Amino acid sequence: MAKPLEGLTAIVTGAGRGIGRAEALELARLGAHVVVNDYGQNDDAEDVTAEIRAAGGQAVAHLGDVADHEQARALVQLAIDTYGQLDILVNNAGILRDRMVFSMTEDEWDAVIRVHLKGHFNTIRFAAAHWRERAKAVGGPVYGRIVNTSSEAFLAGSAGQPNYAAAKGGIVGLTTSTALALAKYGVTANVICPRARTRMTEEIFAGFAEPADGALDALAPEHVAPLVGYLASPAAAKVNGQLLVVHGGMVAVVERPRVAAKFDTTEGVFGFEELDGLLTPYYASRPPNETFAAAEVLGLKHGVKQG
């Protein structure tokens, strides 16, 4: 029986450990050739590559910083040179530099924006050019899938992560823009908000005990990887520009923002007094401390009905 990703080539960034590793293994299990990217002085990418090959799959390691424009170009080119073309791009690489906004340094802000947001842009930039060139060459759509990684920190607001929440919000905007720009070439772009216990989040989830009975941890990255495999597959051809939360045996499709209220001036142009008369009573009737952030997403759990 043919595997859903048989013959396709995938890049997974930040795939040496955690969510990226689980994603790389899942894509390989589904039949894809995988370029395993990771950055740092370690053997993580080679270890994942060896694991894929030992299971009968095809994989090659790339040790590089996706936030560096030229290294991201080389990553995409490695996939093309090794396997003939690129079909799937999974952006996962990231770091944390948590601090309250009034204490955050410029370097802490820049580092997180660089790795997450610029890193996503860099790989998309070169993958998109590859798909556009292929589409022009064949005179029609080609196969392309992008799965980006945002976070509930963007959706719910995270007081101690202004850099991370901003970067992850930027990734959502990048994804929806990319989805519209590349649709005519046959490429889809979607974004996930995963929750998992990884090297990057070990302090955040330190208070959540792992199961002692050998059961799969509700925060295991293996809960995230199957959704990435699905979004990368032909079955998800009509899924584009979407945001999905995934963790612990649950997938939630997040609806786009809706206009809650609209006010029109009767004076031709708004003045302070008219705005005061309209907006002050409106917000006085709203729940206290309610903001644009959707904190309720943090309560999403497997088996618990929402709404």
Short mmCIF file of N, CA, C and O in Angstrom, two decimals, residues 10-116:
data_model
loop_
_atom_site.label_atom_id
_atom_site.label_comp_id
_atom_site.label_asym_id
_atom_site.label_seq_id
_atom_site.Cartn_x
_atom_site.Cartn_y
_atom_site.Cartn_z
N ALA A 10 10.79 16.53 2.03
CA ALA A 10 10.42 17.48 3.09
C ALA A 10 11.65 18.04 3.78
O ALA A 10 12.65 17.35 3.96
N ILE A 11 11.55 19.29 4.16
CA ILE A 11 12.51 19.92 5.07
C ILE A 11 11.80 20.13 6.40
O ILE A 11 10.67 20.61 6.44
N VAL A 12 12.47 19.79 7.50
CA VAL A 12 11.97 20.12 8.83
C VAL A 12 13.07 20.88 9.55
O VAL A 12 14.18 20.35 9.74
N THR A 13 12.81 22.11 9.95
CA THR A 13 13.81 22.90 10.67
C THR A 13 13.70 22.66 12.17
O THR A 13 12.64 22.33 12.69
N GLY A 14 14.81 22.81 12.85
CA GLY A 14 14.83 22.55 14.29
C GLY A 14 14.44 21.13 14.62
O GLY A 14 13.76 20.86 15.60
N ALA A 15 14.90 20.18 13.78
CA ALA A 15 14.42 18.80 13.87
C ALA A 15 15.33 17.88 14.67
O ALA A 15 15.14 16.67 14.66
N GLY A 16 16.30 18.44 15.38
CA GLY A 16 17.20 17.59 16.15
C GLY A 16 16.57 17.00 17.39
O GLY A 16 16.97 15.91 17.84
N ARG A 17 15.60 17.69 17.95
CA ARG A 17 14.95 17.21 19.17
C ARG A 17 13.49 17.66 19.18
O ARG A 17 13.05 18.41 18.32
N GLY A 18 12.77 17.24 20.18
CA GLY A 18 11.44 17.76 20.47
C GLY A 18 10.44 17.60 19.35
O GLY A 18 10.36 16.57 18.69
N ILE A 19 9.66 18.66 19.12
CA ILE A 19 8.60 18.62 18.12
C ILE A 19 9.17 18.38 16.73
O ILE A 19 8.64 17.58 15.96
N GLY A 20 10.26 19.06 16.38
CA GLY A 20 10.84 18.90 15.06
C GLY A 20 11.29 17.47 14.79
O GLY A 20 11.09 16.94 13.69
N ARG A 21 11.89 16.84 15.78
CA ARG A 21 12.30 15.44 15.63
C ARG A 21 11.09 14.56 15.37
O ARG A 21 11.10 13.71 14.46
N ALA A 22 10.04 14.73 16.18
CA ALA A 22 8.82 13.92 16.01
C ALA A 22 8.21 14.15 14.63
O ALA A 22 7.73 13.21 13.99
N GLU A 23 8.25 15.39 14.15
CA GLU A 23 7.71 15.70 12.82
C GLU A 23 8.53 15.03 11.72
O GLU A 23 7.98 14.47 10.76
N ALA A 24 9.86 15.10 11.84
CA ALA A 24 10.73 14.49 10.84
C ALA A 24 10.50 12.98 10.78
O ALA A 24 10.41 12.39 9.69
N LEU A 25 10.40 12.34 11.93
CA LEU A 25 10.17 10.90 11.97
C LEU A 25 8.81 10.54 11.37
O LEU A 25 8.68 9.53 10.68
N GLU A 26 7.80 11.35 11.65
CA GLU A 26 6.46 11.07 11.13
C GLU A 26 6.41 11.25 9.62
O GLU A 26 5.82 10.42 8.91
N LEU A 27 7.02 12.29 9.11
CA LEU A 27 7.04 12.50 7.66
C LEU A 27 7.77 11.35 6.96
O LEU A 27 7.35 10.88 5.89
N ALA A 28 8.87 10.90 7.56
CA ALA A 28 9.59 9.76 7.00
C ALA A 28 8.74 8.49 7.05
O ALA A 28 8.72 7.71 6.10
N ARG A 29 8.04 8.29 8.15
CA ARG A 29 7.16 7.11 8.28
C ARG A 29 6.09 7.11 7.20
O ARG A 29 5.69 6.05 6.70
N LEU A 30 5.64 8.31 6.81
CA LEU A 30 4.61 8.44 5.78
C LEU A 30 5.18 8.39 4.37
O LEU A 30 4.44 8.52 3.40
N GLY A 31 6.51 8.22 4.27
CA GLY A 31 7.11 8.00 2.96
C GLY A 31 7.98 9.10 2.41
O GLY A 31 8.58 8.95 1.34
N ALA A 32 8.09 10.23 3.09
CA ALA A 32 8.85 11.36 2.55
C ALA A 32 10.35 11.17 2.75
O ALA A 32 10.80 10.55 3.72
N HIS A 33 11.13 11.72 1.83
CA HIS A 33 12.56 11.92 2.04
C HIS A 33 12.66 13.17 2.92
O HIS A 33 11.99 14.17 2.63
N VAL A 34 13.51 13.14 3.93
CA VAL A 34 13.52 14.24 4.89
C VAL A 34 14.91 14.87 5.00
O VAL A 34 15.91 14.17 5.20
N VAL A 35 14.94 16.20 4.89
CA VAL A 35 16.14 16.97 5.19
C VAL A 35 15.98 17.45 6.63
O VAL A 35 15.09 18.25 6.93
N VAL A 36 16.83 16.95 7.49
CA VAL A 36 16.73 17.20 8.94
C VAL A 36 17.65 18.37 9.29
O VAL A 36 18.87 18.22 9.32
N ASN A 37 17.06 19.52 9.56
CA ASN A 37 17.85 20.70 9.89
C ASN A 37 17.92 20.91 11.40
O ASN A 37 16.92 20.76 12.10
N ASP A 38 19.10 21.26 11.88
CA ASP A 38 19.24 21.69 13.27
C ASP A 38 20.49 22.56 13.35
O ASP A 38 21.37 22.49 12.49
N TYR A 39 20.55 23.37 14.39
CA TYR A 39 21.66 24.31 14.54
C TYR A 39 22.27 24.14 15.92
O TYR A 39 21.57 24.05 16.92
N GLY A 40 23.58 24.09 15.96
CA GLY A 40 24.25 23.97 17.24
C GLY A 40 25.37 22.95 17.16
O GLY A 40 25.46 22.14 16.23
N GLN A 41 26.21 22.99 18.17
CA GLN A 41 27.35 22.08 18.22
C GLN A 41 26.94 20.77 18.87
O GLN A 41 27.25 20.48 20.02
N ASN A 42 26.22 19.94 18.13
CA ASN A 42 25.77 18.65 18.64
C ASN A 42 25.52 17.71 17.47
O ASN A 42 25.64 18.10 16.31
N ASP A 43 25.19 16.47 17.79
CA ASP A 43 24.95 15.46 16.76
C ASP A 43 23.47 15.17 16.57
O ASP A 43 23.11 14.15 15.99
N ASP A 44 22.60 16.07 17.04
CA ASP A 44 21.17 15.78 17.05
C ASP A 44 20.63 15.51 15.65
O ASP A 44 19.88 14.56 15.43
N ALA A 45 20.96 16.37 14.68
CA ALA A 45 20.43 16.20 13.32
C ALA A 45 20.91 14.89 12.71
O ALA A 45 20.14 14.17 12.06
N GLU A 46 22.20 14.56 12.93
CA GLU A 46 22.72 13.30 12.40
C GLU A 46 22.05 12.11 13.07
O GLU A 46 21.79 11.08 12.41
N ASP A 47 21.75 12.23 14.37
CA ASP A 47 21.09 11.14 15.08
C ASP A 47 19.69 10.87 14.53
O ASP A 47 19.29 9.72 14.36
N VAL A 48 18.94 11.94 14.26
CA VAL A 48 17.60 11.77 13.70
C VAL A 48 17.69 11.20 12.30
O VAL A 48 16.90 10.32 11.91
N THR A 49 18.65 11.68 11.52
CA THR A 49 18.86 11.15 10.18
C THR A 49 19.15 9.66 10.22
O THR A 49 18.59 8.87 9.45
N ALA A 50 20.02 9.26 11.14
CA ALA A 50 20.36 7.85 11.28
C ALA A 50 19.15 7.03 11.70
O ALA A 50 18.97 5.90 11.24
N GLU A 51 18.32 7.60 12.56
CA GLU A 51 17.11 6.91 13.01
C GLU A 51 16.15 6.67 11.84
O GLU A 51 15.54 5.60 11.73
N ILE A 52 16.01 7.66 10.99
CA ILE A 52 15.14 7.52 9.82
C ILE A 52 15.68 6.45 8.87
O ILE A 52 14.95 5.58 8.38
N ARG A 53 16.98 6.48 8.63
CA ARG A 53 17.59 5.50 7.72
C ARG A 53 17.49 4.09 8.29
O ARG A 53 17.26 3.13 7.55
N ALA A 54 17.65 3.97 9.61
CA ALA A 54 17.57 2.65 10.24
C ALA A 54 16.18 2.05 10.09
O ALA A 54 16.02 0.82 10.08
N ALA A 55 15.17 2.91 9.98
CA ALA A 55 13.79 2.44 9.82
C ALA A 55 13.44 2.23 8.35
O ALA A 55 12.29 1.92 8.03
N GLY A 56 14.42 2.39 7.46
CA GLY A 56 14.19 2.15 6.03
C GLY A 56 13.89 3.38 5.22
O GLY A 56 13.59 3.29 4.02
N GLY A 57 13.96 4.57 5.84
CA GLY A 57 13.66 5.81 5.13
C GLY A 57 14.90 6.47 4.56
O GLY A 57 16.01 5.98 4.73
N GLN A 58 14.69 7.59 3.89
CA GLN A 58 15.79 8.35 3.32
C GLN A 58 15.85 9.72 4.00
O GLN A 58 14.82 10.39 4.15
N ALA A 59 17.04 10.12 4.39
CA ALA A 59 17.19 11.40 5.09
C ALA A 59 18.61 11.90 4.95
O ALA A 59 19.56 11.12 4.76
N VAL A 60 18.76 13.21 5.05
CA VAL A 60 20.06 13.84 5.04
C VAL A 60 20.02 14.97 6.07
O VAL A 60 18.98 15.60 6.27
N ALA A 61 21.14 15.20 6.74
CA ALA A 61 21.21 16.23 7.77
C ALA A 61 21.71 17.55 7.20
O ALA A 61 22.52 17.57 6.27
N HIS A 62 21.21 18.64 7.76
CA HIS A 62 21.72 19.97 7.43
C HIS A 62 21.96 20.70 8.74
O HIS A 62 21.04 20.90 9.54
N LEU A 63 23.21 21.10 8.96
CA LEU A 63 23.56 21.82 10.17
C LEU A 63 23.71 23.29 9.81
O LEU A 63 24.70 23.70 9.20
N GLY A 64 22.71 24.07 10.15
CA GLY A 64 22.76 25.47 9.77
C GLY A 64 21.71 26.30 10.47
O GLY A 64 20.74 25.77 11.01
N ASP A 65 21.92 27.59 10.43
CA ASP A 65 21.05 28.57 11.08
C ASP A 65 20.05 29.11 10.07
O ASP A 65 20.42 29.87 9.16
N VAL A 66 18.79 28.73 10.19
CA VAL A 66 17.78 29.18 9.21
C VAL A 66 17.54 30.68 9.29
O VAL A 66 16.97 31.26 8.36
N ALA A 67 17.94 31.31 10.37
CA ALA A 67 17.79 32.76 10.47
C ALA A 67 18.84 33.50 9.66
O ALA A 67 18.75 34.71 9.48
N ASP A 68 19.84 32.78 9.16
CA ASP A 68 20.82 33.33 8.25
C ASP A 68 20.32 33.11 6.83
O ASP A 68 20.06 31.99 6.41
N HIS A 69 20.19 34.20 6.07
CA HIS A 69 19.57 34.14 4.74
C HIS A 69 20.26 33.13 3.83
O HIS A 69 19.60 32.32 3.15
N GLU A 70 21.58 33.17 3.79
CA GLU A 70 22.32 32.30 2.88
C GLU A 70 22.30 30.85 3.34
O GLU A 70 22.30 29.92 2.51
N GLN A 71 22.31 30.61 4.64
CA GLN A 71 22.23 29.24 5.12
C GLN A 71 20.84 28.65 4.86
O GLN A 71 20.71 27.45 4.59
N ALA A 72 19.81 29.47 4.91
CA ALA A 72 18.46 29.01 4.56
C ALA A 72 18.39 28.68 3.07
O ALA A 72 17.76 27.69 2.67
N ARG A 73 19.04 29.49 2.25
CA ARG A 73 19.11 29.21 0.81
C ARG A 73 19.79 27.85 0.58
O ARG A 73 19.33 27.02 -0.22
N ALA A 74 20.90 27.63 1.30
CA ALA A 74 21.64 26.37 1.15
C ALA A 74 20.80 25.17 1.60
O ALA A 74 20.92 24.08 1.02
N LEU A 75 19.98 25.36 2.62
CA LEU A 75 19.11 24.28 3.11
C LEU A 75 18.12 23.86 2.02
O LEU A 75 17.97 22.66 1.74
N VAL A 76 17.45 24.82 1.42
CA VAL A 76 16.50 24.51 0.35
C VAL A 76 17.23 23.89 -0.84
O VAL A 76 16.76 22.91 -1.44
N GLN A 77 18.40 24.40 -1.16
CA GLN A 77 19.16 23.87 -2.28
C GLN A 77 19.62 22.45 -2.01
O GLN A 77 19.68 21.62 -2.94
N LEU A 78 19.94 22.14 -0.76
CA LEU A 78 20.34 20.77 -0.40
C LEU A 78 19.22 19.79 -0.70
O LEU A 78 19.47 18.70 -1.24
N ALA A 79 18.00 20.16 -0.36
CA ALA A 79 16.85 19.29 -0.65
C ALA A 79 16.71 19.06 -2.15
O ALA A 79 16.50 17.93 -2.61
N ILE A 80 16.85 20.13 -2.92
CA ILE A 80 16.70 20.04 -4.37
C ILE A 80 17.82 19.22 -4.99
O ILE A 80 17.60 18.34 -5.83
N ASP A 81 19.06 19.47 -4.54
CA ASP A 81 20.21 18.76 -5.10
C ASP A 81 20.19 17.28 -4.74
O ASP A 81 20.61 16.43 -5.53
N THR A 82 19.72 16.96 -3.53
CA THR A 82 19.75 15.58 -3.06
C THR A 82 18.61 14.75 -3.62
O THR A 82 18.80 13.60 -4.03
N TYR A 83 17.42 15.34 -3.68
CA TYR A 83 16.24 14.55 -4.04
C TYR A 83 15.50 15.06 -5.29
O TYR A 83 14.44 14.55 -5.63
N GLY A 84 16.05 16.07 -5.93
CA GLY A 84 15.48 16.52 -7.19
C GLY A 84 14.54 17.70 -7.09
O GLY A 84 14.44 18.50 -8.02
N GLN A 85 13.85 17.82 -5.99
CA GLN A 85 12.94 18.95 -5.78
C GLN A 85 12.53 18.99 -4.32
O GLN A 85 12.81 18.07 -3.55
N LEU A 86 11.86 20.08 -3.95
CA LEU A 86 11.31 20.21 -2.60
C LEU A 86 9.79 20.24 -2.70
O LEU A 86 9.24 20.90 -3.57
N ASP A 87 9.12 19.51 -1.81
CA ASP A 87 7.66 19.45 -1.83
C ASP A 87 7.03 19.95 -0.54
O ASP A 87 5.90 20.46 -0.55
N ILE A 88 7.72 19.79 0.58
CA ILE A 88 7.14 20.09 1.89
C ILE A 88 8.15 20.88 2.72
O ILE A 88 9.32 20.49 2.80
N LEU A 89 7.71 21.95 3.33
CA LEU A 89 8.55 22.74 4.23
C LEU A 89 7.85 22.85 5.57
O LEU A 89 6.74 23.39 5.66
N VAL A 90 8.50 22.35 6.61
CA VAL A 90 7.97 22.45 7.97
C VAL A 90 8.91 23.33 8.77
O VAL A 90 10.06 22.96 9.03
N ASN A 91 8.45 24.51 9.16
CA ASN A 91 9.25 25.45 9.94
C ASN A 91 8.95 25.27 11.42
O ASN A 91 7.83 25.50 11.88
N ASN A 92 9.97 24.88 12.17
CA ASN A 92 9.79 24.59 13.59
C ASN A 92 10.85 25.23 14.47
O ASN A 92 10.63 25.42 15.67
N ALA A 93 12.00 25.58 13.90
CA ALA A 93 13.12 26.07 14.69
C ALA A 93 12.75 27.28 15.53
O ALA A 93 12.05 28.19 15.06
N GLY A 94 13.22 27.31 16.78
CA GLY A 94 12.92 28.44 17.64
C GLY A 94 13.73 28.43 18.91
O GLY A 94 14.37 27.44 19.27
N ILE A 95 13.71 29.56 19.61
CA ILE A 95 14.39 29.71 20.90
C ILE A 95 13.48 30.51 21.82
O ILE A 95 12.49 31.11 21.37
N LEU A 96 13.80 30.52 23.10
CA LEU A 96 13.10 31.36 24.07
C LEU A 96 14.09 32.27 24.78
O LEU A 96 15.21 31.86 25.10
N ARG A 97 13.67 33.48 25.03
CA ARG A 97 14.41 34.43 25.87
C ARG A 97 13.35 35.18 26.69
O ARG A 97 13.08 36.36 26.46
N ASP A 98 12.74 34.49 27.63
CA ASP A 98 11.59 35.03 28.35
C ASP A 98 11.99 36.10 29.36
O ASP A 98 12.97 35.95 30.11
N ARG A 99 11.20 37.18 29.38
CA ARG A 99 11.38 38.23 30.37
C ARG A 99 10.19 39.19 30.24
O ARG A 99 9.60 39.32 29.16
N MET A 100 9.82 39.86 31.30
CA MET A 100 8.76 40.85 31.24
C MET A 100 9.19 42.00 30.33
O MET A 100 10.39 42.30 30.21
N VAL A 101 8.22 42.66 29.73
CA VAL A 101 8.53 43.67 28.72
C VAL A 101 9.35 44.82 29.31
O VAL A 101 10.20 45.40 28.62
N PHE A 102 9.15 45.13 30.59
CA PHE A 102 9.89 46.25 31.18
C PHE A 102 11.32 45.86 31.57
O PHE A 102 12.11 46.71 31.96
N SER A 103 11.67 44.59 31.45
CA SER A 103 13.03 44.13 31.77
C SER A 103 13.78 43.58 30.57
O SER A 103 14.98 43.33 30.65
N MET A 104 13.10 43.39 29.47
CA MET A 104 13.70 42.73 28.31
C MET A 104 14.78 43.59 27.68
O MET A 104 14.63 44.81 27.53
N THR A 105 15.89 42.93 27.32
CA THR A 105 16.97 43.64 26.64
C THR A 105 16.74 43.65 25.14
O THR A 105 15.96 42.86 24.60
N GLU A 106 17.44 44.52 24.46
CA GLU A 106 17.34 44.58 23.00
C GLU A 106 17.80 43.27 22.38
O GLU A 106 17.18 42.77 21.42
N ASP A 107 18.86 42.69 22.91
CA ASP A 107 19.37 41.43 22.38
C ASP A 107 18.36 40.30 22.55
O ASP A 107 18.23 39.44 21.67
N GLU A 108 17.66 40.27 23.68
CA GLU A 108 16.65 39.23 23.91
C GLU A 108 15.49 39.38 22.93
O GLU A 108 14.93 38.37 22.46
N TRP A 109 15.12 40.59 22.66
CA TRP A 109 14.06 40.84 21.67
C TRP A 109 14.53 40.42 20.27
O TRP A 109 13.87 39.65 19.57
N ASP A 110 15.70 40.91 19.88
CA ASP A 110 16.19 40.67 18.52
C ASP A 110 16.43 39.18 18.25
O ASP A 110 16.14 38.69 17.16
N ALA A 111 16.97 38.47 19.23
CA ALA A 111 17.30 37.06 19.03
C ALA A 111 16.06 36.22 18.74
O ALA A 111 16.06 35.38 17.84
N VAL A 112 14.98 36.46 19.48
CA VAL A 112 13.76 35.67 19.29
C VAL A 112 13.07 36.03 17.98
O VAL A 112 12.61 35.15 17.24
N ILE A 113 12.99 37.32 17.67
CA ILE A 113 12.39 37.73 16.40
C ILE A 113 13.21 37.16 15.24
O ILE A 113 12.65 36.69 14.24
N ARG A 114 14.51 37.18 15.36
CA ARG A 114 15.38 36.69 14.30
C ARG A 114 15.17 35.21 14.03
O ARG A 114 14.96 34.80 12.88
N VAL A 115 15.24 34.39 15.06
CA VAL A 115 15.16 32.94 14.85
C VAL A 115 13.76 32.53 14.40
O VAL A 115 13.60 31.78 13.43
N HIS A 116 12.74 33.00 15.09
CA HIS A 116 11.38 32.56 14.77
C HIS A 116 10.86 33.21 13.49
O HIS A 116 10.53 32.50 12.53
#
